[in-house]
Short mmCIF file of C-alpha atoms and ligand atoms in Angstrom, two decimals:
data_model
loop_
_atom_site.label_atom_id
_atom_site.label_comp_id
_atom_site.label_asym_id
_atom_site.label_seq_id
_atom_site.Cartn_x
_atom_site.Cartn_y
_atom_site.Cartn_z
CA MET A 1 1.17 -22.00 20.56
CA THR A 2 -0.09 -18.63 18.90
CA ARG A 3 2.73 -16.98 17.51
CA ILE A 4 2.19 -12.94 17.48
CA PHE A 5 4.42 -10.12 15.65
CA SER A 6 3.99 -6.31 16.22
CA GLY A 7 6.22 -3.18 16.15
CA VAL A 8 6.69 0.39 16.48
CA LYS A 9 8.79 2.68 13.97
CA PRO A 10 10.95 4.79 15.38
CA THR A 11 9.48 7.77 13.32
CA GLY A 12 8.88 10.17 16.53
CA HIS A 13 8.54 9.63 20.30
CA LEU A 14 6.39 7.16 21.43
CA THR A 15 2.56 8.15 22.03
CA LEU A 16 -0.54 7.48 24.13
CA GLY A 17 -2.00 6.11 20.98
CA ASN A 18 0.89 3.84 20.48
CA TYR A 19 0.72 2.74 24.24
CA LEU A 20 -3.41 2.28 24.26
CA GLY A 21 -3.78 1.26 20.19
CA ALA A 22 -1.04 -1.40 21.07
CA VAL A 23 1.97 -1.57 23.43
CA ARG A 24 -0.30 -2.19 26.65
CA ARG A 25 -1.91 -5.16 25.25
CA TRP A 26 1.40 -6.76 24.23
CA VAL A 27 2.51 -6.54 27.78
CA GLU A 28 -0.93 -7.22 29.75
CA VAL A 29 -2.23 -9.92 27.58
CA ASP A 30 -0.10 -11.15 24.44
CA GLN A 31 3.22 -11.41 26.09
CA HIS A 32 1.72 -14.03 28.63
CA ARG A 33 -0.49 -16.16 26.20
CA ALA A 34 1.58 -16.25 23.11
CA ASP A 35 4.97 -16.23 21.71
CA GLY A 36 5.31 -13.00 20.85
CA LEU A 37 7.92 -11.11 18.82
CA PHE A 38 7.96 -6.84 19.11
CA SER A 39 9.97 -5.20 17.23
CA VAL A 40 11.57 -1.43 16.93
CA VAL A 41 10.87 -1.62 13.01
CA ASP A 42 13.64 1.00 12.20
CA LEU A 43 13.61 0.33 8.39
CA HIS A 44 10.16 1.54 8.19
CA ALA A 45 11.56 5.05 9.65
CA LEU A 46 13.67 5.52 6.26
CA THR A 47 10.86 5.76 4.04
CA VAL A 48 10.60 8.92 4.62
CA GLU A 49 13.27 12.16 5.16
CA HIS A 50 14.94 11.52 8.40
CA ASP A 51 18.09 12.29 10.25
CA PRO A 52 20.27 9.08 10.74
CA ALA A 53 21.38 10.44 14.27
CA ARG A 54 18.04 11.09 15.38
CA VAL A 55 16.51 7.59 13.82
CA ARG A 56 19.27 6.04 15.86
CA ARG A 57 18.30 7.94 18.97
CA LEU A 58 14.51 6.94 18.71
CA SER A 59 15.04 3.43 17.93
CA ARG A 60 16.78 3.22 21.47
CA GLN A 61 14.15 4.69 22.87
CA ALA A 62 11.72 2.96 21.46
CA ALA A 63 13.05 0.05 22.72
CA THR A 64 13.70 1.31 26.27
CA LEU A 65 10.21 2.08 26.34
CA LEU A 66 9.10 -1.12 25.46
CA LEU A 67 10.77 -2.51 28.09
CA ALA A 68 10.00 -0.07 30.56
CA ALA A 69 6.07 -0.38 29.64
CA GLY A 70 6.43 -4.39 30.69
CA LEU A 71 7.79 -6.27 27.89
CA ASP A 72 9.82 -9.22 29.72
CA PRO A 73 12.39 -10.65 27.57
CA ALA A 74 11.79 -13.63 29.82
CA LEU A 75 8.18 -14.22 28.04
CA CYS A 76 8.79 -12.64 24.80
CA THR A 77 11.30 -11.84 22.03
CA VAL A 78 12.30 -8.05 21.93
CA PHE A 79 14.40 -6.78 18.88
CA VAL A 80 15.51 -4.50 16.28
CA GLN A 81 14.32 -5.16 12.75
CA SER A 82 17.42 -4.30 10.99
CA HIS A 83 19.59 -6.69 13.13
CA VAL A 84 17.80 -9.37 11.57
CA ASP A 85 18.55 -9.80 7.67
CA GLU A 86 15.44 -12.27 7.00
CA HIS A 87 13.05 -9.43 6.81
CA THR A 88 14.70 -7.94 3.98
CA ARG A 89 15.45 -11.14 2.32
CA LEU A 90 11.89 -11.95 2.32
CA SER A 91 10.72 -8.45 1.23
CA TYR A 92 12.06 -9.24 -2.16
CA LEU A 93 10.05 -12.35 -2.88
CA LEU A 94 7.21 -10.51 -1.47
CA GLU A 95 7.72 -8.08 -3.93
CA CYS A 96 7.33 -10.34 -6.40
CA THR A 97 4.14 -11.37 -5.57
CA ALA A 98 2.47 -7.79 -4.65
CA THR A 99 0.94 -5.60 -7.62
CA ASP A 100 1.97 -2.36 -8.26
CA GLY A 101 -2.11 -1.64 -8.11
CA GLU A 102 -2.47 -2.99 -4.46
CA LEU A 103 0.58 -1.11 -3.37
CA ARG A 104 -0.87 2.46 -4.73
CA ARG A 105 -4.01 1.56 -3.17
CA MET A 106 -2.41 1.73 0.54
CA ILE A 107 -4.34 5.16 2.45
CA GLN A 108 -0.71 5.50 4.27
CA TYR A 109 1.01 5.74 0.82
CA LYS A 110 -1.61 8.40 -0.38
CA GLU A 111 -1.80 10.25 2.62
CA LYS A 112 2.02 10.29 2.96
CA SER A 113 3.26 10.87 -0.57
CA VAL A 114 0.89 14.09 -0.45
CA ARG A 115 2.30 15.31 2.92
CA ALA A 116 5.85 14.82 1.14
CA LEU A 117 5.08 16.50 -2.13
CA ALA A 118 3.75 19.25 0.32
CA SER A 119 7.01 20.06 1.92
CA GLY A 120 8.64 19.86 -1.36
CA GLU A 121 10.42 16.28 -0.51
CA SER A 122 10.57 13.55 -3.29
CA VAL A 123 8.30 10.38 -2.59
CA ARG A 124 10.63 7.70 -1.86
CA PHE A 125 9.92 4.40 -3.42
CA SER A 126 10.10 2.86 -0.03
CA LEU A 127 7.11 4.55 0.80
CA LEU A 128 5.20 2.53 -1.89
CA SER A 129 7.02 -0.45 -0.76
CA TYR A 130 7.24 -0.35 2.80
CA PRO A 131 3.49 -2.44 3.21
CA VAL A 132 5.53 -5.48 1.54
CA LEU A 133 8.51 -5.19 4.32
CA MET A 134 5.77 -5.21 6.74
CA ALA A 135 4.21 -8.58 5.22
CA ALA A 136 7.82 -9.91 5.33
CA ASP A 137 8.29 -8.83 8.98
CA ILE A 138 5.02 -10.79 9.85
CA LEU A 139 5.01 -13.73 7.85
CA ALA A 140 8.91 -14.43 8.41
CA TYR A 141 7.92 -15.87 11.93
CA ARG A 142 4.55 -17.69 10.54
CA THR A 143 2.94 -15.39 12.68
CA ASP A 144 -0.94 -15.96 13.42
CA GLU A 145 -1.82 -12.90 15.02
CA VAL A 146 -0.93 -9.33 14.59
CA PRO A 147 -2.16 -6.84 17.44
CA VAL A 148 -2.45 -3.38 15.92
CA GLY A 149 -4.26 -0.17 16.04
CA GLU A 150 -7.01 0.09 13.68
CA ASP A 151 -4.35 2.43 11.02
CA GLN A 152 -2.47 -0.63 10.43
CA THR A 153 -5.55 -3.16 9.61
CA GLN A 154 -5.28 -2.43 6.01
CA HIS A 155 -1.34 -3.52 5.90
CA VAL A 156 -2.32 -6.73 7.76
CA GLU A 157 -5.08 -7.20 5.12
CA LEU A 158 -2.52 -6.95 2.46
CA THR A 159 0.04 -9.50 4.07
CA ARG A 160 -3.13 -11.72 4.32
CA ASP A 161 -3.31 -11.41 0.54
CA LEU A 162 0.22 -12.01 0.15
CA ALA A 163 0.57 -15.01 1.85
CA VAL A 164 -2.60 -16.57 0.40
CA ARG A 165 -1.16 -15.96 -2.98
CA PHE A 166 2.31 -17.00 -2.16
CA ASN A 167 0.60 -20.74 -0.59
CA GLN A 168 -1.39 -21.34 -3.77
CA ARG A 169 1.38 -20.55 -6.11
CA TYR A 170 4.05 -22.11 -4.60
CA GLY A 171 2.82 -24.50 -2.11
CA HIS A 172 2.17 -23.98 1.80
CA THR A 173 4.95 -21.74 3.53
CA PHE A 174 3.35 -18.79 5.18
CA SER A 175 0.62 -18.99 8.12
CA VAL A 176 -2.11 -16.76 7.16
CA PRO A 177 -2.22 -14.04 10.07
CA LYS A 178 -4.77 -11.97 11.16
CA ALA A 179 -5.18 -8.47 12.73
CA THR A 180 -6.75 -8.21 16.44
CA GLN A 181 -7.37 -4.80 17.96
CA PRO A 182 -8.21 -3.45 21.43
CA PRO A 183 -11.64 -3.34 23.21
CA VAL A 184 -11.46 0.52 23.29
CA ALA A 185 -8.67 3.10 21.51
CA ALA A 186 -7.84 1.34 18.82
CA ARG A 187 -7.71 4.83 17.16
CA VAL A 188 -7.00 7.75 19.57
CA MET A 189 -6.96 10.95 18.14
CA ASP A 190 -5.13 14.09 17.90
CA LEU A 191 -6.40 16.26 21.08
CA GLN A 192 -6.22 19.43 18.70
CA ASP A 193 -7.86 18.12 15.44
CA PRO A 194 -10.47 14.78 16.32
CA ALA A 195 -10.49 13.99 13.00
CA SER A 196 -6.84 13.19 12.77
CA LYS A 197 -5.01 10.22 14.59
CA MET A 198 -2.54 10.93 17.09
CA GLY A 199 0.70 10.25 14.97
CA LYS A 200 4.14 10.50 16.81
CA SER A 201 5.67 11.86 13.55
CA HIS A 202 2.94 14.64 13.09
CA ASP A 203 4.53 18.28 13.20
CA ALA A 204 2.11 19.92 15.44
CA THR A 205 2.38 18.44 18.78
CA ALA A 206 -0.22 20.35 21.13
CA GLY A 207 -2.61 17.53 20.65
CA ILE A 208 -0.42 14.59 21.32
CA VAL A 209 0.43 13.10 24.54
CA TYR A 210 3.97 11.26 24.52
CA LEU A 211 4.58 8.44 26.81
CA LEU A 212 7.90 10.40 28.42
CA ASP A 213 5.46 13.73 29.06
CA ASP A 214 5.82 14.88 32.42
CA ALA A 215 2.61 15.49 34.54
CA ASP A 216 2.29 18.99 34.02
CA VAL A 217 2.26 18.56 30.27
CA VAL A 218 0.18 15.86 30.23
CA ARG A 219 -2.45 17.70 31.98
CA LYS A 220 -2.16 20.96 29.83
CA LYS A 221 -2.86 18.90 27.10
CA ILE A 222 -5.35 17.32 27.72
CA MET A 223 -7.09 20.27 29.39
CA ARG A 224 -7.01 22.32 26.18
CA ALA A 225 -8.16 19.63 24.05
CA VAL A 226 -10.87 20.51 21.57
CA THR A 227 -14.02 19.53 22.50
CA ASP A 228 -17.52 20.00 20.82
CA SER A 229 -20.64 22.48 21.12
CA GLY A 230 -23.05 21.44 23.26
CA GLN A 231 -22.37 20.91 26.96
CA GLU A 232 -23.71 17.17 27.49
CA VAL A 233 -21.15 14.52 28.09
CA ALA A 234 -22.08 12.08 25.56
CA TYR A 235 -20.32 8.88 23.72
CA ASP A 236 -20.83 9.67 20.32
CA PRO A 237 -18.18 9.12 17.57
CA GLU A 238 -20.13 11.34 14.88
CA THR A 239 -21.34 14.14 16.49
CA LYS A 240 -18.97 14.71 19.35
CA PRO A 241 -15.57 13.51 18.06
CA GLY A 242 -13.79 15.50 20.40
CA VAL A 243 -15.75 14.61 23.84
CA ALA A 244 -15.35 10.69 22.08
CA ASN A 245 -11.82 10.50 22.18
CA LEU A 246 -11.52 11.63 25.80
CA LEU A 247 -13.88 9.21 26.38
CA GLU A 248 -11.88 6.65 24.52
CA ILE A 249 -8.81 7.42 26.38
CA LEU A 250 -10.20 7.50 29.78
CA ALA A 251 -11.82 3.98 28.72
CA GLY A 252 -8.56 2.65 27.81
CA CYS A 253 -6.88 3.92 30.83
CA THR A 254 -9.25 2.25 33.14
CA ALA A 255 -10.82 -0.54 31.62
CA GLN A 256 -14.16 0.60 31.34
CA GLU A 257 -16.45 1.48 28.21
CA PRO A 258 -16.94 5.13 27.29
CA ALA A 259 -20.66 5.14 27.03
CA ALA A 260 -21.03 4.22 30.78
CA LEU A 261 -18.01 6.47 31.52
CA ALA A 262 -20.18 9.26 29.51
CA GLU A 263 -23.06 8.98 32.28
CA ALA A 264 -20.68 9.46 35.25
CA TYR A 265 -19.42 13.05 34.12
CA THR A 266 -22.08 16.35 33.80
CA SER A 267 -19.13 18.57 32.29
CA TYR A 268 -16.27 18.87 29.51
CA GLY A 269 -14.26 20.13 32.49
CA GLU A 270 -15.04 17.17 34.94
CA LEU A 271 -14.26 14.76 32.43
CA LYS A 272 -10.92 16.54 31.22
CA ARG A 273 -10.00 16.41 34.79
CA ALA A 274 -10.51 12.90 35.23
CA THR A 275 -9.02 12.07 31.68
CA ALA A 276 -5.70 13.66 32.66
CA GLU A 277 -5.35 12.37 35.86
CA ALA A 278 -5.83 8.57 34.65
CA VAL A 279 -3.31 9.30 31.84
CA ILE A 280 -0.95 10.71 34.32
CA GLU A 281 -1.27 7.46 36.25
CA VAL A 282 -0.83 5.24 33.70
CA LEU A 283 2.29 6.92 32.31
CA ARG A 284 3.57 7.52 35.73
CA PRO A 285 5.60 3.85 36.15
CA VAL A 286 6.46 3.81 32.39
CA ARG A 287 8.04 7.19 32.78
CA GLU A 288 9.78 5.67 36.42
CA ARG A 289 10.97 2.66 34.79
CA HIS A 290 12.26 4.43 31.55
CA ALA A 291 14.38 6.56 33.63
CA VAL A 292 15.97 3.72 35.18
CA LEU A 293 16.63 1.90 32.23
CA ALA A 294 18.03 4.77 30.07
CA ALA A 295 20.78 5.29 32.89
CA ASP A 296 21.98 1.32 31.86
CA PRO A 297 21.42 1.33 28.00
CA GLY A 298 24.14 -1.78 28.35
CA GLU A 299 21.31 -3.52 29.48
CA VAL A 300 18.77 -2.76 26.76
CA ASP A 301 21.66 -3.53 24.17
CA ALA A 302 22.08 -6.91 25.69
CA VAL A 303 18.24 -7.55 25.39
CA LEU A 304 18.22 -6.56 21.85
CA LYS A 305 21.14 -8.78 21.01
CA ASP A 306 19.75 -11.70 22.32
CA GLY A 307 16.40 -10.91 20.93
CA ALA A 308 17.86 -10.56 17.57
CA GLU A 309 19.53 -13.94 18.05
CA ARG A 310 16.62 -15.73 19.15
CA ALA A 311 14.34 -13.75 16.15
CA ARG A 312 17.12 -14.89 13.23
CA GLY A 313 16.71 -18.60 14.56
CA MET A 314 12.82 -18.55 13.91
CA ALA A 315 13.16 -16.70 10.74
CA ARG A 316 16.13 -18.35 8.95
CA PRO A 317 14.12 -21.85 8.29
CA VAL A 318 11.06 -19.90 7.30
CA VAL A 319 12.43 -17.47 4.76
CA ASP A 320 15.02 -20.57 3.07
CA ALA A 321 11.87 -22.19 2.73
CA ALA A 322 10.18 -19.66 0.89
CA TYR A 323 13.05 -19.15 -1.30
CA ARG A 324 13.03 -22.82 -2.03
CA ALA A 325 9.47 -22.79 -2.91
CA ALA A 326 9.81 -19.98 -5.51
CA GLY A 327 12.80 -21.76 -7.09
CA LEU A 328 15.97 -20.25 -6.30
CA LEU A 329 18.65 -22.57 -5.92
CA PRO A 330 19.77 -23.46 -2.48
CA ALA A 331 23.25 -22.23 -1.49
CA GLY A 332 24.57 -25.49 -0.71
N1 AQP B 401 -3.48 7.25 17.31
C1 AQP B 401 -3.44 5.84 17.72
N2 AQP B 401 -3.94 5.36 18.08
C2 AQP B 401 -4.33 3.96 18.44
N3 AQP B 401 -3.36 3.19 18.12
C3 AQP B 401 -2.20 3.52 17.57
N4 AQP B 401 -0.72 3.11 16.70
C4 AQP B 401 -0.21 4.33 16.13
N5 AQP B 401 -0.95 4.90 16.87
C5 AQP B 401 -2.37 5.05 17.16
C6 AQP B 401 -0.61 2.02 16.86
O1 AQP B 401 0.81 1.67 17.26
C7 AQP B 401 1.46 1.11 16.64
C8 AQP B 401 2.64 1.66 16.17
O2 AQP B 401 2.62 2.40 15.34
P1 AQP B 401 3.75 2.64 14.23
O3 AQP B 401 4.65 3.33 14.98
O4 AQP B 401 3.33 1.82 12.94
O5 AQP B 401 2.72 4.36 13.91
P2 AQP B 401 2.64 5.51 14.20
O6 AQP B 401 3.11 5.81 15.67
O7 AQP B 401 1.17 6.00 14.01
O8 AQP B 401 4.04 6.64 13.83
P3 AQP B 401 3.63 7.77 12.39
O9 AQP B 401 4.89 7.91 12.16
O10 AQP B 401 3.23 8.59 12.79
O11 AQP B 401 3.13 6.74 11.57
P4 AQP B 401 2.06 7.06 10.57
O12 AQP B 401 2.30 8.33 9.93
O13 AQP B 401 2.59 5.88 9.31
O14 AQP B 401 0.65 6.69 11.02
C9 AQP B 401 0.82 0.15 15.60
O15 AQP B 401 0.03 -1.00 16.08
C10 AQP B 401 -0.39 1.20 15.42
O16 AQP B 401 -1.30 0.74 14.97
#
């Protein structure tokens, strides 16, 4: 059976970008057709300045939202990354496989190190090494597919390179995974800045729709979205990035084609209204289930405990095999 791994990092409240680019597909497609592992990758949230209490809160909220969105523990494994030691155990071996040069080429490292320095913070070493930990997250499960938004494809490429290199050096140990993307909305853009990705850790929030925003807030954010010059509704990401983003969001919510949808609207106002209502309808059940689950944190904890045990059982033999292959003496 195909093995799938993917995750969200608790660096902020989950966004519409996370949902349309990743989570929705995990729920509607991936958990039904494959052996899926879906993780709150909390160690990745420590690569930038963080407040421990906030990371803890956001980790619980992210796990609750994954379940509220429809991940079913009877069909897949939902767990928190730091509960399974195998990820960090394997990460070191992969640090011994990766090169300094290839990590410095990672776009996210370049962007986030500039952001950290601009706000007077130092750049943590883990910001450079985190794609290696992400590779460990994936390779520890002999993963075949990694369903992610477009922003993560470079990291999955690195993961493939590390798997191939390790296998060539030490004998076949890892599956070589591939990234998969949704047909639309693989890169949802910020509503106030259609040149930037909608990211949950970004400071300016007016252009970001969060999964837990209520209907009025969603409506306001979408009605105030930046559009483009001209008045014609057309799907052209190059010359009309704001309108194209709205069409992608609407297409993602209604399972239609952005170019075909463009023909149905004659004004930006009409398109915004339709997009806002579609988003509100998609998020409504998620918010409602989240409220029920959040009232019973014990149930979420039980799912995470069970998920971590299952994940550990899958990762342990793979990581042990990697340790032996690399020449480390078995503990006996
Ligand atoms: N805007 C997006 N459009 C489509 N997919 C997206 N994803 C994230 N943003 C978009 C996908 O959601 C999954 C989890 O994302 P993440 O937690 O790794 O990253 P983030 O939400 O982008 O959070 P940050 O902290 O703001 O991250 P940076 O600044 O690193 O981008 C992934 O599959 C991701 O592709």
